[in-house]
Short mmCIF file of C-alpha atoms in Angstrom, two decimals:
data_model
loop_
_atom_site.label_atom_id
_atom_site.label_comp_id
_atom_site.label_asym_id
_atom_site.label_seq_id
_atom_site.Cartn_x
_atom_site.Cartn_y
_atom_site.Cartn_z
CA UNK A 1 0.00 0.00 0.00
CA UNK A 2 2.84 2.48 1.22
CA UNK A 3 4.20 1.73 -2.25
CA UNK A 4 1.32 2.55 -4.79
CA UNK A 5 1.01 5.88 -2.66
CA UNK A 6 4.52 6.37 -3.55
CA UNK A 7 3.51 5.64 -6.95
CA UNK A 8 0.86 7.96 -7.18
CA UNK A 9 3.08 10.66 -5.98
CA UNK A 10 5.83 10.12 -8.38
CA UNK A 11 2.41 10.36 -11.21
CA UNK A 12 1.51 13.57 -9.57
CA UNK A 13 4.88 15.19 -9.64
CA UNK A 14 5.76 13.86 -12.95
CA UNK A 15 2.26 14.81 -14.77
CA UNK A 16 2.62 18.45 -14.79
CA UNK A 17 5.07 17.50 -17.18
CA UNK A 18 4.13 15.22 -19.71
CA UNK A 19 4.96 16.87 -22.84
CA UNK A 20 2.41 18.07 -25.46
CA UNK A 21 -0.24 15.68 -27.10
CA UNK A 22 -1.93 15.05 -30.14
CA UNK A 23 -5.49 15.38 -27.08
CA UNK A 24 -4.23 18.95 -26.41
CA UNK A 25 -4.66 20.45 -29.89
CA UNK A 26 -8.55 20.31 -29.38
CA UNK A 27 -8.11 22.44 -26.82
CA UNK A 28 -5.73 24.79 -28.62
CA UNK A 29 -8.05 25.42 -30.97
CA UNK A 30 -11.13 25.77 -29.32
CA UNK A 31 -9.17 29.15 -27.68
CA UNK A 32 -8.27 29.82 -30.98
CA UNK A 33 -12.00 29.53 -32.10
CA UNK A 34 -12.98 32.22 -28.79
CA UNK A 35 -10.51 34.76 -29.87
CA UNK A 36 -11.98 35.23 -33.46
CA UNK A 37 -15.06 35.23 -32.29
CA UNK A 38 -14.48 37.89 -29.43
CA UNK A 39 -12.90 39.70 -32.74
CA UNK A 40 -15.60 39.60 -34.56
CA UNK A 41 -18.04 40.59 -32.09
CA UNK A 42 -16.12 43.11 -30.51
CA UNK A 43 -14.61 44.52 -33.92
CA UNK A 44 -18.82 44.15 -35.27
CA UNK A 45 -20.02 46.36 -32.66
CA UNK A 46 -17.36 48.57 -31.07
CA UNK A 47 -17.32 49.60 -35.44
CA UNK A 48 -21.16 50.43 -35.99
CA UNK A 49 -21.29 52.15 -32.34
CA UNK A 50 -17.98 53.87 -33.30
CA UNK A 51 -19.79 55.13 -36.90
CA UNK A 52 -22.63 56.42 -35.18
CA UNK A 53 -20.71 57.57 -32.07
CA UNK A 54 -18.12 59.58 -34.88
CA UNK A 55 -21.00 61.14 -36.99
CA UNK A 56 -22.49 62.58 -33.98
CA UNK A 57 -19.44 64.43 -32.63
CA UNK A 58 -18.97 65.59 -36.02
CA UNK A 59 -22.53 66.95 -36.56
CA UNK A 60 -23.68 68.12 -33.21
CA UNK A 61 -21.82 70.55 -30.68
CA UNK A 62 -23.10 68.90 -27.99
CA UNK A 63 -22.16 65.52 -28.68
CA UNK A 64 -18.59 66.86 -29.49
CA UNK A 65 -18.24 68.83 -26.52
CA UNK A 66 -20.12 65.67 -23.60
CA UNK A 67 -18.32 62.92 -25.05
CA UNK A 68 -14.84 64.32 -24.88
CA UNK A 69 -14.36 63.18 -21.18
CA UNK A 70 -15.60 59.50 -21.75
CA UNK A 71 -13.20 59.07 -24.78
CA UNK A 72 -10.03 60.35 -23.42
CA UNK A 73 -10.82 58.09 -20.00
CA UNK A 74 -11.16 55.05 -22.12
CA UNK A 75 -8.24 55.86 -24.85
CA UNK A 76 -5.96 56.96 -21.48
CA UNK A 77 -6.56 53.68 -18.99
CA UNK A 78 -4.98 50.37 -19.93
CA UNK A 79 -7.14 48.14 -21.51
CA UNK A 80 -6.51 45.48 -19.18
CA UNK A 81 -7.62 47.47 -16.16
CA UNK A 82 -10.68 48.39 -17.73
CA UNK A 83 -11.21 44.05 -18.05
CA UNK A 84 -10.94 44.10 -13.99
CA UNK A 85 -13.05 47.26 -13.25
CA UNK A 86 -15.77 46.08 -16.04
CA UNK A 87 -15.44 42.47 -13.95
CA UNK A 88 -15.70 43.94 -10.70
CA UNK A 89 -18.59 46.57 -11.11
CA UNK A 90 -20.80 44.19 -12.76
CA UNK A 91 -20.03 41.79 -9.26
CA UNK A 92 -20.95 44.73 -7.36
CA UNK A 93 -24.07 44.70 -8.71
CA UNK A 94 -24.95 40.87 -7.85
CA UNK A 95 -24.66 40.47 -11.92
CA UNK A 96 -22.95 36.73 -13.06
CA UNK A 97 -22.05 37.17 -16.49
CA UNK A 98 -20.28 35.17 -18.48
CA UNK A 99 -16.30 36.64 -19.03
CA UNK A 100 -17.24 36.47 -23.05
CA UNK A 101 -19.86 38.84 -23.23
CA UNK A 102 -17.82 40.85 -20.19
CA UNK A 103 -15.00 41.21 -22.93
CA UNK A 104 -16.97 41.45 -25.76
CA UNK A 105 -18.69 44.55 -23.90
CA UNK A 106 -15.14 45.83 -22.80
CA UNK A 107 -13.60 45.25 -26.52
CA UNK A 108 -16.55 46.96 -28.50
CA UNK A 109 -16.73 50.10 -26.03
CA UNK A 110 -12.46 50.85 -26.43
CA UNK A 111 -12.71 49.84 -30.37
CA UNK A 112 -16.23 52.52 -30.57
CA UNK A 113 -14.05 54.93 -29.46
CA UNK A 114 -11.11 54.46 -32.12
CA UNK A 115 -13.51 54.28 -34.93
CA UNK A 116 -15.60 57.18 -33.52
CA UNK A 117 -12.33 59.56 -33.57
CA UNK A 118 -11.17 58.00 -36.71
CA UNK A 119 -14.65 58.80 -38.33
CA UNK A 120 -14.84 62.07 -36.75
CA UNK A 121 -11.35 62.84 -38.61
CA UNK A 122 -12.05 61.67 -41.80
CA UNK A 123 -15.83 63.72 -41.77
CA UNK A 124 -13.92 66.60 -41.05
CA UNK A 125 -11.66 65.91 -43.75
CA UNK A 126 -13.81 66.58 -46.14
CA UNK A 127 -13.79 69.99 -47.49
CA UNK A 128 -17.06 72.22 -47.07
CA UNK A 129 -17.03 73.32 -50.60
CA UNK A 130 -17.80 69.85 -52.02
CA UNK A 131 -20.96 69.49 -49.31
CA UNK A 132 -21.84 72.75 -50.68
CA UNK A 133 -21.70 71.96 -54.07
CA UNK A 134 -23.83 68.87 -53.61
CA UNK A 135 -26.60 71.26 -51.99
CA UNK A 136 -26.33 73.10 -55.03
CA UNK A 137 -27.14 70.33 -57.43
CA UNK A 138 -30.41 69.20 -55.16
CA UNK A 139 -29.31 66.97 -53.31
CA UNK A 140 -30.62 66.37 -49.45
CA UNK A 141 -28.34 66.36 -46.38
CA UNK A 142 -28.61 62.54 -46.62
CA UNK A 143 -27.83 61.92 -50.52
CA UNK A 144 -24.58 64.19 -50.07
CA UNK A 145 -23.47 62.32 -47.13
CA UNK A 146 -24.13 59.01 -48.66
CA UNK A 147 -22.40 60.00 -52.15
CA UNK A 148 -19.75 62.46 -51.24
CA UNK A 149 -19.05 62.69 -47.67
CA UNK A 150 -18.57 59.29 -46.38
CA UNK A 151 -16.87 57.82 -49.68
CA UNK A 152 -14.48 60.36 -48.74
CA UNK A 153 -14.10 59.95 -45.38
CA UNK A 154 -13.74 55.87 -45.86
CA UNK A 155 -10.45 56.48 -47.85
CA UNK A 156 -9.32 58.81 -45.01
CA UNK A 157 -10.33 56.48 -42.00
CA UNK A 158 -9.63 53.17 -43.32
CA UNK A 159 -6.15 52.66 -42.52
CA UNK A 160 -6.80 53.80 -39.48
CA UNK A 161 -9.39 50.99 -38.90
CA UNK A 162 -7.32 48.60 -40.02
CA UNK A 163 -4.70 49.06 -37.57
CA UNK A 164 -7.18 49.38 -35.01
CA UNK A 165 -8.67 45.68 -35.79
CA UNK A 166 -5.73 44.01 -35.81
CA UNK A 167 -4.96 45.54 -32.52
CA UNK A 168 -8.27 44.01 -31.42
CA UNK A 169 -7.21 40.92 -32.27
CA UNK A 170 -4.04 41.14 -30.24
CA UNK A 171 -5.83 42.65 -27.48
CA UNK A 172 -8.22 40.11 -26.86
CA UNK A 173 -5.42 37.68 -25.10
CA UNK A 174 -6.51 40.34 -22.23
CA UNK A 175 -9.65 38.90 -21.82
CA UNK A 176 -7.35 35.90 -19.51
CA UNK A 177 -7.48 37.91 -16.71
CA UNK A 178 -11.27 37.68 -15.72
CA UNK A 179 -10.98 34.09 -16.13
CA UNK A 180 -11.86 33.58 -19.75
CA UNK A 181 -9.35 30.71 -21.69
CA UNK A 182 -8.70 32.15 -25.20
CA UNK A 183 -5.74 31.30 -26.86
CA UNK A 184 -3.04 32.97 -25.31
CA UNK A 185 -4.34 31.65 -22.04
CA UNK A 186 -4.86 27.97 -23.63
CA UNK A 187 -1.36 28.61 -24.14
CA UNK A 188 -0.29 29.00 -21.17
CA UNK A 189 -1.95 26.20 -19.22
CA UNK A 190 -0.46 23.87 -21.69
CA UNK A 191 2.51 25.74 -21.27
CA UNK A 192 2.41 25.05 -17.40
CA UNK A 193 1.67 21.70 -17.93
CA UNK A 194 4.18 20.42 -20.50
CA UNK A 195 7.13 23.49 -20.07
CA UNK A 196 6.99 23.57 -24.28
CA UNK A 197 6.88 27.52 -24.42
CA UNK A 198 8.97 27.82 -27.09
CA UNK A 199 6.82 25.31 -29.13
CA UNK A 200 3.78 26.70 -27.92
CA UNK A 201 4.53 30.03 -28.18
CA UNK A 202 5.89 30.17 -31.94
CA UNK A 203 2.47 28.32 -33.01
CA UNK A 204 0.43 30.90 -30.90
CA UNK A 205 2.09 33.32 -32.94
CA UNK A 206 1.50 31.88 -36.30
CA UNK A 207 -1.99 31.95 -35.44
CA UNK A 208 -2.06 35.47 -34.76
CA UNK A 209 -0.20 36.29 -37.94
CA UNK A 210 -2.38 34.12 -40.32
CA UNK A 211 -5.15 36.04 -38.80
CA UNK A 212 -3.82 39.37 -39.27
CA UNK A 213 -1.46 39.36 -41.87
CA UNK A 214 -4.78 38.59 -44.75
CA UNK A 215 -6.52 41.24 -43.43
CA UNK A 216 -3.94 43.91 -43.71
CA UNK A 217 -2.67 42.43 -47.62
CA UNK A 218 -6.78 43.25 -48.32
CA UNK A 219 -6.68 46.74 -46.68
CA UNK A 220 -3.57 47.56 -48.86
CA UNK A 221 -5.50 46.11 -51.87
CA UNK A 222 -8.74 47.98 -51.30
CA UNK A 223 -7.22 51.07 -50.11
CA UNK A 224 -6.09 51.32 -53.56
CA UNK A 225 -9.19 50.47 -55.37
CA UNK A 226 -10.51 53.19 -53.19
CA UNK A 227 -8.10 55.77 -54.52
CA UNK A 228 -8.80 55.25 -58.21
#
């Protein structure tokens, strides 16, 4: 008896360390699987709240002038802070939701507010006289936004959005701290487990640029399509 417990403690030290398996790669992908779709969810709404969010400070006064303090708060605090204060508030309130939709909430709010002050910029880059000229040829406030203002404010903003969703995608490995496994934290339990990091590591980062690397090749290629 005094030697199977030996046994099992030998199994217990030694299993921590049992190298990677083909059984782990299910659960490599399945936090590969939760980062695109925080991505897409995030990068889905934080972009149409951002839109509507950047049109607004652009049009009215108000909006310009009341929203300043939110955006530089959320564009000045680390990201991963506002993970743990998001986490924590929502506990404070006797709320249990699930760490997805607490980062997906999180994500979308900090990538609205890139996309609202990259719209903002490219509205404003716009000149007047071409708005003007629009109004001069019939056309509503609504047809010359549609057909003059916000074509040209895509080519101005785009880049900018680009940059900001592949940041998205990188900063969604934040997430880990309020307990939710996406890949970087898949990583690092197997990581823990079977002291591959190198491994590990290198294909965690393949991921991220197989991800990220198509996306920007099509922003270079529509960017110019855009400027012909």
């Amino acid at each position: 008896m005094a030697r199977l417990q030996t046994g099992l403690n030998v199994m217990q030290f030694v299993l921590p360390y049992s190298g990677l398996q083909w059984s782990d790669l299910p659960f490599m992908l399945e936090g590969a699987w939760r980062t695109i779709m925080l991505t897409i969810m995030a990068g889905s709404l934080g972009t149409l709240l951002g839109v509507i969010v950047g049109w607004l400070r652009e049009t009215f006064v108000s909006f310009r002038i009341g929203l300043i303090p939110f955006i530089d708060v959320i564009r000045s605090v680390p990201l991963i802070i506002q993970f743990i204060l998001v986490n924590s508030f929502q506990s404070i309130l006797g709320l249990q939701f699930d760490p997805f939709w607490i980062g997906v909430v999180t994500l979308s709010i900090y990538m609205a507010v890139l996309t609202s002050e990259l719209v903002r910029a490219g509205l404003q880059s716009v000149r007047p006289e071409l708005s003007r000229a629009g109004r001069s040829l019939g056309m509503s406030y609504w047809q010359g936004f549609l057909h003059i203002r916000a074509p040209l404010a895509i080519r101005t903003a785009l880049p900018g959005w680009i940059g900001a969703l592949i940041a998205l995608t990188k900063d969604t490995a934040l997430v880990s701290v309020i307990g939710y496994i996406e890949l970087l934290r898949a990583a690092q339990v197997l990581i823990n487990r079977s002291n591959e990091a190198l491994l590990i590591l290198a294909g965690v980062g393949l991921f991220y640029f197989v991800i990220c690397y198509p996306v920007s090749l099509y922003a270079r290629r529509l960017e110019r399509r855009l400027a012909i």
